[in-house]
Amino acid sequence: MPERLITHLRHVDIAVPDFARQLEFYTSVWGLTQVGGDSGVAFLAAEGSPEQYVLRLREGDKRLDLIAFGAQNPPHVDARAQRLTSAGVKLVSEPGALATLGGGYGFRFFDVDGRTVEVSSDVAFREHRPIEEKEAIPVRLSHVVLNSTDIDATRDWYAKHLDFRLSDSLGGVMHFMRCNPRHHSFAVARGPHVSVHHISFEMRGLEEYMRGTGRVKRSGARFVWGPGRHLAGDNTFSYFLDPHGNTVEYTTELEELDEDSWHPHIYDMRDPTVQDQWGTANPMSELVAKESFNDEDPGLFQAPPL
Ligand SMILES: [Fe+2]
């Protein structure tokens, strides 16, 4: 088993102009819990997750502020920073104490497409609880998928600099990458520009995933695609748009791989059973695919304000 300096996906931070509306959606409809914040900033936790927060909202022009990954310990953080610097990757901040909820030790840098990424360790765990049967709120963050114009270049960069491994691909369209045995914590999708493709939240199980899907549908949120079960990752999917047009997903039962024996597949997206093994989702089409192109991100190679 390769030594991994990145352990997991911690949180995704986004900025939006209508902060109040966005906060209302993610707390009242999507099922996250506000655990902190200030004027124009909110930290949202998933009740079942030990992460301090899984989503940070900030009031401002719409952009992706940050993707945060965990590392095992400060020496791993330092080693990562050193390796990135030696490879010519631009750091946004040097390793040091973090001022965000839960503290910890970390640093930030720009990825190949200009997104701001953080790697940190030693963040205090949040007191969390088991999600109960039929409780249709997210257990934790599952994965984040990003649009890139050159998905092979983004895949190669994450493999080279952050040790992500390729789990599967949808030929020419998407690469699924892992940093632990979960099939994917990160994926890159082919898009017309760099932007967020979707942010995915793990539900307790099928019952809770379906109940959550129904609740969000009834809220009037735009339902993009689902309910169904993908072939790559074997996870279920229901995709919605948040009030600012970011795609968000409820998922469950994402596959855990035997990493010693796993070989990546290249699936053909035109095969309907690749998209949805169940056959229950609305058919994928160019129009459906475009829903997740999102707006071009204006924050590339610009560190977000704290
Ligand atoms: Fe997903």
PDB file of C-alpha atoms and ligand atoms in Angstrom:
ATOM      1  CA  MET A   1       0.000   0.000   0.000  1.00  0.00           C
ATOM      2  CA  PRO A   2       1.486   3.383  -0.962  1.00  0.00           C
ATOM      3  CA  GLU A   3       2.066   5.898   1.788  1.00  0.00           C
ATOM      4  CA  ARG A   4      -0.532   8.581   1.465  1.00  0.00           C
ATOM      5  CA  LEU A   5       0.105  12.057   2.647  1.00  0.00           C
ATOM      6  CA  ILE A   6      -3.475  13.082   1.881  1.00  0.00           C
ATOM      7  CA  THR A   7      -6.060  11.249   3.984  1.00  0.00           C
ATOM      8  CA  HIS A   8      -9.480  12.594   3.004  1.00  0.00           C
ATOM      9  CA  LEU A   9     -11.646  15.446   1.779  1.00  0.00           C
ATOM     10  CA  ARG A  10     -12.437  17.845   4.634  1.00  0.00           C
ATOM     11  CA  HIS A  11     -14.553  20.697   3.311  1.00  0.00           C
ATOM     12  CA  VAL A  12     -15.500  22.831   0.333  1.00  0.00           C
ATOM     13  CA  ASP A  13     -15.810  26.620   0.639  1.00  0.00           C
ATOM     14  CA  ILE A  14     -17.871  28.708  -1.749  1.00  0.00           C
ATOM     15  CA  ALA A  15     -18.868  32.372  -2.077  1.00  0.00           C
ATOM     16  CA  VAL A  16     -22.273  33.575  -3.281  1.00  0.00           C
ATOM     17  CA  PRO A  17     -23.956  36.975  -3.609  1.00  0.00           C
ATOM     18  CA  ASP A  18     -27.272  36.045  -1.944  1.00  0.00           C
ATOM     19  CA  PHE A  19     -25.812  34.720   1.270  1.00  0.00           C
ATOM     20  CA  ALA A  20     -29.085  34.598   3.258  1.00  0.00           C
ATOM     21  CA  ARG A  21     -30.864  32.561   0.592  1.00  0.00           C
ATOM     22  CA  GLN A  22     -27.938  30.165   0.237  1.00  0.00           C
ATOM     23  CA  LEU A  23     -27.707  29.652   3.994  1.00  0.00           C
ATOM     24  CA  GLU A  24     -31.436  28.984   4.222  1.00  0.00           C
ATOM     25  CA  PHE A  25     -31.179  26.340   1.479  1.00  0.00           C
ATOM     26  CA  TYR A  26     -28.243  24.463   3.002  1.00  0.00           C
ATOM     27  CA  THR A  27     -29.671  24.464   6.535  1.00  0.00           C
ATOM     28  CA  SER A  28     -33.463  24.148   6.098  1.00  0.00           C
ATOM     29  CA  VAL A  29     -33.585  22.114   2.891  1.00  0.00           C
ATOM     30  CA  TRP A  30     -30.263  20.307   2.477  1.00  0.00           C
ATOM     31  CA  GLY A  31     -29.918  19.350   6.139  1.00  0.00           C
ATOM     32  CA  LEU A  32     -26.595  20.818   7.277  1.00  0.00           C
ATOM     33  CA  THR A  33     -26.140  22.436  10.685  1.00  0.00           C
ATOM     34  CA  GLN A  34     -24.680  25.902  11.159  1.00  0.00           C
ATOM     35  CA  VAL A  35     -21.934  25.636  13.765  1.00  0.00           C
ATOM     36  CA  GLY A  36     -20.330  29.033  13.494  1.00  0.00           C
ATOM     37  CA  GLY A  37     -19.927  32.143  11.469  1.00  0.00           C
ATOM     38  CA  ASP A  38     -19.930  35.856  11.412  1.00  0.00           C
ATOM     39  CA  SER A  39     -21.623  38.441   9.269  1.00  0.00           C
ATOM     40  CA  GLY A  40     -21.344  37.129   5.751  1.00  0.00           C
ATOM     41  CA  VAL A  41     -19.655  33.838   6.676  1.00  0.00           C
ATOM     42  CA  ALA A  42     -21.214  30.553   7.819  1.00  0.00           C
ATOM     43  CA  PHE A  43     -19.659  27.218   8.738  1.00  0.00           C
ATOM     44  CA  LEU A  44     -21.945  24.253   8.093  1.00  0.00           C
ATOM     45  CA  ALA A  45     -21.382  20.808   9.578  1.00  0.00           C
ATOM     46  CA  ALA A  46     -22.833  17.418   8.708  1.00  0.00           C
ATOM     47  CA  GLU A  47     -24.309  15.911  11.875  1.00  0.00           C
ATOM     48  CA  GLY A  48     -22.643  12.534  11.339  1.00  0.00           C
ATOM     49  CA  SER A  49     -19.168  13.867  10.549  1.00  0.00           C
ATOM     50  CA  PRO A  50     -16.235  14.562  12.864  1.00  0.00           C
ATOM     51  CA  GLU A  51     -15.186  17.432  10.602  1.00  0.00           C
ATOM     52  CA  GLN A  52     -15.748  20.850  12.144  1.00  0.00           C
ATOM     53  CA  TYR A  53     -17.555  21.845   8.967  1.00  0.00           C
ATOM     54  CA  VAL A  54     -18.037  20.400   5.492  1.00  0.00           C
ATOM     55  CA  LEU A  55     -19.234  23.543   3.723  1.00  0.00           C
ATOM     56  CA  ARG A  56     -18.281  27.183   4.275  1.00  0.00           C
ATOM     57  CA  LEU A  57     -20.424  29.897   2.746  1.00  0.00           C
ATOM     58  CA  ARG A  58     -19.158  33.422   2.243  1.00  0.00           C
ATOM     59  CA  GLU A  59     -21.021  36.452   0.954  1.00  0.00           C
ATOM     60  CA  GLY A  60     -19.382  37.801  -2.195  1.00  0.00           C
ATOM     61  CA  ASP A  61     -19.124  37.317  -5.928  1.00  0.00           C
ATOM     62  CA  LYS A  62     -19.849  33.691  -6.810  1.00  0.00           C
ATOM     63  CA  ARG A  63     -16.707  31.571  -6.817  1.00  0.00           C
ATOM     64  CA  LEU A  64     -15.063  28.512  -5.356  1.00  0.00           C
ATOM     65  CA  ASP A  65     -13.018  29.728  -2.389  1.00  0.00           C
ATOM     66  CA  LEU A  66     -11.273  26.548  -1.308  1.00  0.00           C
ATOM     67  CA  ILE A  67     -11.095  22.770  -1.313  1.00  0.00           C
ATOM     68  CA  ALA A  68      -9.588  21.382   1.892  1.00  0.00           C
ATOM     69  CA  PHE A  69      -7.943  17.970   2.254  1.00  0.00           C
ATOM     70  CA  GLY A  70      -6.711  16.312   5.431  1.00  0.00           C
ATOM     71  CA  ALA A  71      -3.207  14.995   6.151  1.00  0.00           C
ATOM     72  CA  GLN A  72      -2.057  12.673   8.916  1.00  0.00           C
ATOM     73  CA  ASN A  73       0.246  14.965  10.880  1.00  0.00           C
ATOM     74  CA  PRO A  74       2.319  18.179  10.665  1.00  0.00           C
ATOM     75  CA  PRO A  75       5.421  16.445   9.234  1.00  0.00           C
ATOM     76  CA  HIS A  76       3.250  15.192   6.388  1.00  0.00           C
ATOM     77  CA  VAL A  77       1.939  18.721   5.851  1.00  0.00           C
ATOM     78  CA  ASP A  78       5.488  20.077   5.800  1.00  0.00           C
ATOM     79  CA  ALA A  79       6.665  17.327   3.458  1.00  0.00           C
ATOM     80  CA  ARG A  80       3.820  18.094   1.097  1.00  0.00           C
ATOM     81  CA  ALA A  81       4.572  21.824   1.120  1.00  0.00           C
ATOM     82  CA  GLN A  82       8.229  21.162   0.452  1.00  0.00           C
ATOM     83  CA  ARG A  83       7.471  18.793  -2.385  1.00  0.00           C
ATOM     84  CA  LEU A  84       5.070  21.237  -4.035  1.00  0.00           C
ATOM     85  CA  THR A  85       7.538  24.113  -3.698  1.00  0.00           C
ATOM     86  CA  SER A  86      10.333  22.049  -5.215  1.00  0.00           C
ATOM     87  CA  ALA A  87       8.049  21.205  -8.124  1.00  0.00           C
ATOM     88  CA  GLY A  88       7.384  24.893  -8.748  1.00  0.00           C
ATOM     89  CA  VAL A  89       3.799  24.939  -7.425  1.00  0.00           C
ATOM     90  CA  LYS A  90       2.815  28.364  -6.099  1.00  0.00           C
ATOM     91  CA  LEU A  91       1.978  28.401  -2.408  1.00  0.00           C
ATOM     92  CA  VAL A  92      -0.695  30.808  -1.195  1.00  0.00           C
ATOM     93  CA  SER A  93       0.437  30.437   2.421  1.00  0.00           C
ATOM     94  CA  GLU A  94       3.292  28.669   4.192  1.00  0.00           C
ATOM     95  CA  PRO A  95       2.563  25.855   6.675  1.00  0.00           C
ATOM     96  CA  GLY A  96       1.386  27.237   9.998  1.00  0.00           C
ATOM     97  CA  ALA A  97      -1.399  27.374  12.548  1.00  0.00           C
ATOM     98  CA  LEU A  98      -4.874  27.615  11.026  1.00  0.00           C
ATOM     99  CA  ALA A  99      -7.277  30.273  12.280  1.00  0.00           C
ATOM    100  CA  THR A 100     -10.407  28.413  11.154  1.00  0.00           C
ATOM    101  CA  LEU A 101     -12.753  26.346  13.371  1.00  0.00           C
ATOM    102  CA  GLY A 102     -10.914  23.508  15.074  1.00  0.00           C
ATOM    103  CA  GLY A 103      -7.481  25.041  14.512  1.00  0.00           C
ATOM    104  CA  GLY A 104      -4.855  22.692  13.102  1.00  0.00           C
ATOM    105  CA  TYR A 105      -1.774  23.073  10.958  1.00  0.00           C
ATOM    106  CA  GLY A 106      -1.863  23.608   7.228  1.00  0.00           C
ATOM    107  CA  PHE A 107      -1.062  25.618   4.133  1.00  0.00           C
ATOM    108  CA  ARG A 108      -2.649  26.621   0.846  1.00  0.00           C
ATOM    109  CA  PHE A 109      -1.626  26.542  -2.789  1.00  0.00           C
ATOM    110  CA  PHE A 110      -3.048  26.826  -6.296  1.00  0.00           C
ATOM    111  CA  ASP A 111      -3.773  23.677  -8.256  1.00  0.00           C
ATOM    112  CA  VAL A 112      -3.010  23.359 -11.970  1.00  0.00           C
ATOM    113  CA  ASP A 113      -6.209  25.197 -12.936  1.00  0.00           C
ATOM    114  CA  GLY A 114      -5.854  27.940 -10.298  1.00  0.00           C
ATOM    115  CA  ARG A 115      -8.206  26.653  -7.612  1.00  0.00           C
ATOM    116  CA  THR A 116      -7.123  27.317  -4.043  1.00  0.00           C
ATOM    117  CA  VAL A 117      -6.449  24.072  -2.158  1.00  0.00           C
ATOM    118  CA  GLU A 118      -5.591  23.570   1.526  1.00  0.00           C
ATOM    119  CA  VAL A 119      -3.869  20.611   3.172  1.00  0.00           C
ATOM    120  CA  SER A 120      -4.062  20.406   6.951  1.00  0.00           C
ATOM    121  CA  SER A 121      -3.715  18.111   9.943  1.00  0.00           C
ATOM    122  CA  ASP A 122      -4.463  18.135  13.653  1.00  0.00           C
ATOM    123  CA  VAL A 123      -7.815  19.870  13.342  1.00  0.00           C
ATOM    124  CA  ALA A 124      -9.890  19.153  16.454  1.00  0.00           C
ATOM    125  CA  PHE A 125     -12.688  16.656  15.890  1.00  0.00           C
ATOM    126  CA  ARG A 126     -16.226  17.885  16.185  1.00  0.00           C
ATOM    127  CA  GLU A 127     -18.554  16.128  18.552  1.00  0.00           C
ATOM    128  CA  HIS A 128     -20.845  14.252  16.178  1.00  0.00           C
ATOM    129  CA  ARG A 129     -23.493  11.573  16.436  1.00  0.00           C
ATOM    130  CA  PRO A 130     -24.829   8.581  14.543  1.00  0.00           C
ATOM    131  CA  ILE A 131     -27.527   9.483  12.040  1.00  0.00           C
ATOM    132  CA  GLU A 132     -30.713   7.633  12.864  1.00  0.00           C
ATOM    133  CA  GLU A 133     -32.860   5.430  10.702  1.00  0.00           C
ATOM    134  CA  LYS A 134     -35.015   7.530   8.342  1.00  0.00           C
ATOM    135  CA  GLU A 135     -33.104  10.681   9.289  1.00  0.00           C
ATOM    136  CA  ALA A 136     -32.562  12.155   5.845  1.00  0.00           C
ATOM    137  CA  ILE A 137     -29.674  14.556   6.440  1.00  0.00           C
ATOM    138  CA  PRO A 138     -26.057  14.255   5.250  1.00  0.00           C
ATOM    139  CA  VAL A 139     -23.748  12.039   7.283  1.00  0.00           C
ATOM    140  CA  ARG A 140     -20.630  13.612   5.780  1.00  0.00           C
ATOM    141  CA  LEU A 141     -19.126  15.126   2.670  1.00  0.00           C
ATOM    142  CA  SER A 142     -18.617  12.417   0.036  1.00  0.00           C
ATOM    143  CA  HIS A 143     -16.734  13.982  -2.863  1.00  0.00           C
ATOM    144  CA  VAL A 144     -16.232  17.064  -4.980  1.00  0.00           C
ATOM    145  CA  VAL A 145     -16.177  17.104  -8.783  1.00  0.00           C
ATOM    146  CA  LEU A 146     -14.566  19.964 -10.688  1.00  0.00           C
ATOM    147  CA  ASN A 147     -14.906  21.055 -14.289  1.00  0.00           C
ATOM    148  CA  SER A 148     -11.671  21.443 -16.215  1.00  0.00           C
ATOM    149  CA  THR A 149     -10.977  22.130 -19.859  1.00  0.00           C
ATOM    150  CA  ASP A 150      -8.196  19.519 -19.939  1.00  0.00           C
ATOM    151  CA  ILE A 151      -9.250  16.657 -17.664  1.00  0.00           C
ATOM    152  CA  ASP A 152      -6.156  14.569 -18.387  1.00  0.00           C
ATOM    153  CA  ALA A 153      -3.880  17.419 -17.277  1.00  0.00           C
ATOM    154  CA  THR A 154      -5.873  17.898 -14.048  1.00  0.00           C
ATOM    155  CA  ARG A 155      -5.864  14.130 -13.374  1.00  0.00           C
ATOM    156  CA  ASP A 156      -2.109  13.964 -13.899  1.00  0.00           C
ATOM    157  CA  TRP A 157      -1.478  16.986 -11.673  1.00  0.00           C
ATOM    158  CA  TYR A 158      -3.470  15.543  -8.748  1.00  0.00           C
ATOM    159  CA  ALA A 159      -1.743  12.192  -9.198  1.00  0.00           C
ATOM    160  CA  LYS A 160       1.725  13.712  -9.339  1.00  0.00           C
ATOM    161  CA  HIS A 161       1.471  16.363  -6.640  1.00  0.00           C
ATOM    162  CA  LEU A 162      -1.141  15.025  -4.202  1.00  0.00           C
ATOM    163  CA  ASP A 163      -0.798  11.239  -4.803  1.00  0.00           C
ATOM    164  CA  PHE A 164      -4.398  10.752  -5.853  1.00  0.00           C
ATOM    165  CA  ARG A 165      -4.929   7.502  -7.731  1.00  0.00           C
ATOM    166  CA  LEU A 166      -7.195   6.926 -10.683  1.00  0.00           C
ATOM    167  CA  SER A 167     -10.148   4.662  -9.801  1.00  0.00           C
ATOM    168  CA  ASP A 168     -12.152   4.744 -13.047  1.00  0.00           C
ATOM    169  CA  SER A 169     -12.803   6.953 -16.049  1.00  0.00           C
ATOM    170  CA  LEU A 170     -15.762   7.765 -18.236  1.00  0.00           C
ATOM    171  CA  GLY A 171     -13.976   7.880 -21.569  1.00  0.00           C
ATOM    172  CA  GLY A 172     -12.976  11.462 -22.325  1.00  0.00           C
ATOM    173  CA  VAL A 173     -15.551  12.875 -19.933  1.00  0.00           C
ATOM    174  CA  MET A 174     -14.571  12.251 -16.311  1.00  0.00           C
ATOM    175  CA  HIS A 175     -11.786  10.841 -14.133  1.00  0.00           C
ATOM    176  CA  PHE A 176     -12.576   9.519 -10.643  1.00  0.00           C
ATOM    177  CA  MET A 177      -9.690   9.847  -8.174  1.00  0.00           C
ATOM    178  CA  ARG A 178      -9.167   8.482  -4.672  1.00  0.00           C
ATOM    179  CA  CYS A 179      -6.956   9.292  -1.690  1.00  0.00           C
ATOM    180  CA  ASN A 180      -8.206   6.380   0.453  1.00  0.00           C
ATOM    181  CA  PRO A 181     -10.140   3.162  -0.285  1.00  0.00           C
ATOM    182  CA  ARG A 182     -13.326   5.075  -1.107  1.00  0.00           C
ATOM    183  CA  HIS A 183     -13.805   4.974  -4.875  1.00  0.00           C
ATOM    184  CA  HIS A 184     -13.557   8.741  -5.266  1.00  0.00           C
ATOM    185  CA  SER A 185     -13.178  11.772  -3.038  1.00  0.00           C
ATOM    186  CA  PHE A 186     -12.418  13.940  -6.026  1.00  0.00           C
ATOM    187  CA  ALA A 187     -13.204  13.800  -9.731  1.00  0.00           C
ATOM    188  CA  VAL A 188     -12.588  15.996 -12.725  1.00  0.00           C
ATOM    189  CA  ALA A 189     -15.180  16.492 -15.454  1.00  0.00           C
ATOM    190  CA  ARG A 190     -14.764  17.890 -18.947  1.00  0.00           C
ATOM    191  CA  GLY A 191     -16.317  21.346 -19.132  1.00  0.00           C
ATOM    192  CA  PRO A 192     -16.177  24.509 -21.204  1.00  0.00           C
ATOM    193  CA  HIS A 193     -14.311  26.289 -18.370  1.00  0.00           C
ATOM    194  CA  VAL A 194     -12.994  25.777 -14.850  1.00  0.00           C
ATOM    195  CA  SER A 195     -15.790  25.649 -12.273  1.00  0.00           C
ATOM    196  CA  VAL A 196     -17.440  23.469  -9.648  1.00  0.00           C
ATOM    197  CA  HIS A 197     -19.229  20.518 -11.271  1.00  0.00           C
ATOM    198  CA  HIS A 198     -20.867  19.192  -8.103  1.00  0.00           C
ATOM    199  CA  ILE A 199     -20.459  18.755  -4.369  1.00  0.00           C
ATOM    200  CA  SER A 200     -21.704  15.418  -3.023  1.00  0.00           C
ATOM    201  CA  PHE A 201     -23.001  14.489   0.421  1.00  0.00           C
ATOM    202  CA  GLU A 202     -23.213  10.963   1.799  1.00  0.00           C
ATOM    203  CA  MET A 203     -26.524   9.852   3.282  1.00  0.00           C
ATOM    204  CA  ARG A 204     -26.945   7.079   5.874  1.00  0.00           C
ATOM    205  CA  GLY A 205     -28.397   4.541   3.425  1.00  0.00           C
ATOM    206  CA  LEU A 206     -30.918   4.042   0.634  1.00  0.00           C
ATOM    207  CA  GLU A 207     -33.960   4.918   2.728  1.00  0.00           C
ATOM    208  CA  GLU A 208     -32.447   8.168   3.936  1.00  0.00           C
ATOM    209  CA  TYR A 209     -31.129   8.995   0.462  1.00  0.00           C
ATOM    210  CA  MET A 210     -34.619   8.579  -1.040  1.00  0.00           C
ATOM    211  CA  ARG A 211     -36.311  10.537   1.726  1.00  0.00           C
ATOM    212  CA  GLY A 212     -33.790  13.341   1.347  1.00  0.00           C
ATOM    213  CA  THR A 213     -34.285  13.354  -2.415  1.00  0.00           C
ATOM    214  CA  GLY A 214     -38.025  13.704  -1.915  1.00  0.00           C
ATOM    215  CA  ARG A 215     -37.691  16.510   0.600  1.00  0.00           C
ATOM    216  CA  VAL A 216     -35.437  18.564  -1.669  1.00  0.00           C
ATOM    217  CA  LYS A 217     -37.750  17.930  -4.653  1.00  0.00           C
ATOM    218  CA  ARG A 218     -40.723  19.149  -2.650  1.00  0.00           C
ATOM    219  CA  SER A 219     -38.821  22.287  -1.656  1.00  0.00           C
ATOM    220  CA  GLY A 220     -38.984  23.383  -5.272  1.00  0.00           C
ATOM    221  CA  ALA A 221     -35.212  23.205  -5.799  1.00  0.00           C
ATOM    222  CA  ARG A 222     -34.243  22.394  -9.379  1.00  0.00           C
ATOM    223  CA  PHE A 223     -33.917  18.593  -9.705  1.00  0.00           C
ATOM    224  CA  VAL A 224     -31.308  17.912 -12.387  1.00  0.00           C
ATOM    225  CA  TRP A 225     -30.769  14.150 -12.565  1.00  0.00           C
ATOM    226  CA  GLY A 226     -31.722  11.024 -10.639  1.00  0.00           C
ATOM    227  CA  PRO A 227     -32.610   9.036  -8.682  1.00  0.00           C
ATOM    228  CA  GLY A 228     -30.268   6.352  -9.970  1.00  0.00           C
ATOM    229  CA  ARG A 229     -27.124   4.340  -9.322  1.00  0.00           C
ATOM    230  CA  HIS A 230     -23.894   5.005 -11.225  1.00  0.00           C
ATOM    231  CA  LEU A 231     -21.699   2.141 -12.405  1.00  0.00           C
ATOM    232  CA  ALA A 232     -18.403   3.892 -11.571  1.00  0.00           C
ATOM    233  CA  GLY A 233     -18.321   3.937  -7.780  1.00  0.00           C
ATOM    234  CA  ASP A 234     -21.611   2.025  -7.561  1.00  0.00           C
ATOM    235  CA  ASN A 235     -23.106   4.979  -5.692  1.00  0.00           C
ATOM    236  CA  THR A 236     -26.623   6.326  -5.939  1.00  0.00           C
ATOM    237  CA  PHE A 237     -27.254   9.858  -7.189  1.00  0.00           C
ATOM    238  CA  SER A 238     -29.764  12.687  -6.982  1.00  0.00           C
ATOM    239  CA  TYR A 239     -28.489  15.992  -8.347  1.00  0.00           C
ATOM    240  CA  PHE A 240     -30.056  19.363  -7.565  1.00  0.00           C
ATOM    241  CA  LEU A 241     -29.108  22.980  -8.159  1.00  0.00           C
ATOM    242  CA  ASP A 242     -28.583  25.218  -5.144  1.00  0.00           C
ATOM    243  CA  PRO A 243     -29.988  28.773  -5.321  1.00  0.00           C
ATOM    244  CA  HIS A 244     -26.847  29.942  -7.154  1.00  0.00           C
ATOM    245  CA  GLY A 245     -26.694  27.171  -9.730  1.00  0.00           C
ATOM    246  CA  ASN A 246     -24.068  24.986  -8.063  1.00  0.00           C
ATOM    247  CA  THR A 247     -24.939  21.311  -8.463  1.00  0.00           C
ATOM    248  CA  VAL A 248     -25.228  19.367  -5.212  1.00  0.00           C
ATOM    249  CA  GLU A 249     -25.730  15.639  -4.852  1.00  0.00           C
ATOM    250  CA  TYR A 250     -27.178  13.228  -2.337  1.00  0.00           C
ATOM    251  CA  THR A 251     -25.440   9.886  -2.617  1.00  0.00           C
ATOM    252  CA  THR A 252     -25.023   6.677  -0.645  1.00  0.00           C
ATOM    253  CA  GLU A 253     -23.237   3.330  -0.768  1.00  0.00           C
ATOM    254  CA  LEU A 254     -20.131   4.616  -2.563  1.00  0.00           C
ATOM    255  CA  GLU A 255     -17.899   1.613  -3.221  1.00  0.00           C
ATOM    256  CA  GLU A 256     -14.803   0.899  -1.151  1.00  0.00           C
ATOM    257  CA  LEU A 257     -12.050  -0.665  -3.235  1.00  0.00           C
ATOM    258  CA  ASP A 258      -9.505  -3.352  -2.557  1.00  0.00           C
ATOM    259  CA  GLU A 259      -6.655  -1.110  -3.609  1.00  0.00           C
ATOM    260  CA  ASP A 260      -4.150  -3.954  -4.026  1.00  0.00           C
ATOM    261  CA  SER A 261      -6.147  -5.620  -6.762  1.00  0.00           C
ATOM    262  CA  TRP A 262      -8.038  -2.697  -8.299  1.00  0.00           C
ATOM    263  CA  HIS A 263      -7.568  -1.807 -11.955  1.00  0.00           C
ATOM    264  CA  PRO A 264      -9.285   1.295 -13.369  1.00  0.00           C
ATOM    265  CA  HIS A 265     -11.989   0.807 -15.977  1.00  0.00           C
ATOM    266  CA  ILE A 266     -12.712   3.104 -18.862  1.00  0.00           C
ATOM    267  CA  TYR A 267     -16.488   3.136 -19.118  1.00  0.00           C
ATOM    268  CA  ASP A 268     -18.472   4.290 -22.130  1.00  0.00           C
ATOM    269  CA  MET A 269     -20.766   7.112 -21.075  1.00  0.00           C
ATOM    270  CA  ARG A 270     -23.109   6.324 -24.011  1.00  0.00           C
ATOM    271  CA  ASP A 271     -24.079   3.046 -22.345  1.00  0.00           C
ATOM    272  CA  PRO A 272     -27.167   3.899 -20.272  1.00  0.00           C
ATOM    273  CA  THR A 273     -26.289   1.289 -17.638  1.00  0.00           C
ATOM    274  CA  VAL A 274     -22.986   3.102 -17.050  1.00  0.00           C
ATOM    275  CA  GLN A 275     -24.902   6.263 -16.197  1.00  0.00           C
ATOM    276  CA  ASP A 276     -27.635   4.522 -14.205  1.00  0.00           C
ATOM    277  CA  GLN A 277     -27.634   0.814 -13.374  1.00  0.00           C
ATOM    278  CA  TRP A 278     -31.221   1.015 -12.133  1.00  0.00           C
ATOM    279  CA  GLY A 279     -32.739   2.805 -15.129  1.00  0.00           C
ATOM    280  CA  THR A 280     -34.820   4.999 -12.835  1.00  0.00           C
ATOM    281  CA  ALA A 281     -33.169   8.373 -13.555  1.00  0.00           C
ATOM    282  CA  ASN A 282     -34.262  10.735 -16.290  1.00  0.00           C
ATOM    283  CA  PRO A 283     -32.081  10.078 -19.366  1.00  0.00           C
ATOM    284  CA  MET A 284     -28.759  11.905 -19.507  1.00  0.00           C
ATOM    285  CA  SER A 285     -28.646  14.376 -22.389  1.00  0.00           C
ATOM    286  CA  GLU A 286     -26.566  17.331 -23.480  1.00  0.00           C
ATOM    287  CA  LEU A 287     -29.062  19.605 -21.781  1.00  0.00           C
ATOM    288  CA  VAL A 288     -28.804  17.716 -18.484  1.00  0.00           C
ATOM    289  CA  ALA A 289     -25.004  17.648 -18.726  1.00  0.00           C
ATOM    290  CA  LYS A 290     -24.889  21.413 -19.297  1.00  0.00           C
ATOM    291  CA  GLU A 291     -26.721  22.058 -16.031  1.00  0.00           C
ATOM    292  CA  SER A 292     -23.501  21.190 -14.198  1.00  0.00           C
ATOM    293  CA  PHE A 293     -21.132  23.298 -16.295  1.00  0.00           C
ATOM    294  CA  ASN A 294     -21.845  26.086 -13.793  1.00  0.00           C
ATOM    295  CA  ASP A 295     -20.557  29.640 -14.253  1.00  0.00           C
ATOM    296  CA  GLU A 296     -16.923  30.123 -15.120  1.00  0.00           C
ATOM    297  CA  ASP A 297     -15.012  30.591 -11.875  1.00  0.00           C
ATOM    298  CA  PRO A 298     -13.604  34.143 -11.619  1.00  0.00           C
ATOM    299  CA  GLY A 299     -11.424  33.280  -8.618  1.00  0.00           C
ATOM    300  CA  LEU A 300      -8.666  31.327 -10.336  1.00  0.00           C
ATOM    301  CA  PHE A 301      -5.152  32.032  -9.085  1.00  0.00           C
ATOM    302  CA  GLN A 302      -6.643  34.494  -6.596  1.00  0.00           C
ATOM    303  CA  ALA A 303      -6.582  33.513  -2.948  1.00  0.00           C
ATOM    304  CA  PRO A 304      -9.996  34.047  -1.339  1.00  0.00           C
ATOM    305  CA  PRO A 305     -10.321  36.626   1.433  1.00  0.00           C
ATOM    306  CA  LEU A 306     -10.239  34.959   4.839  1.00  0.00           C
TER     307      LEU A 306
HETATM  308 FE    FE B   1     -21.042  12.551  -7.554  1.00  0.00          FE
END
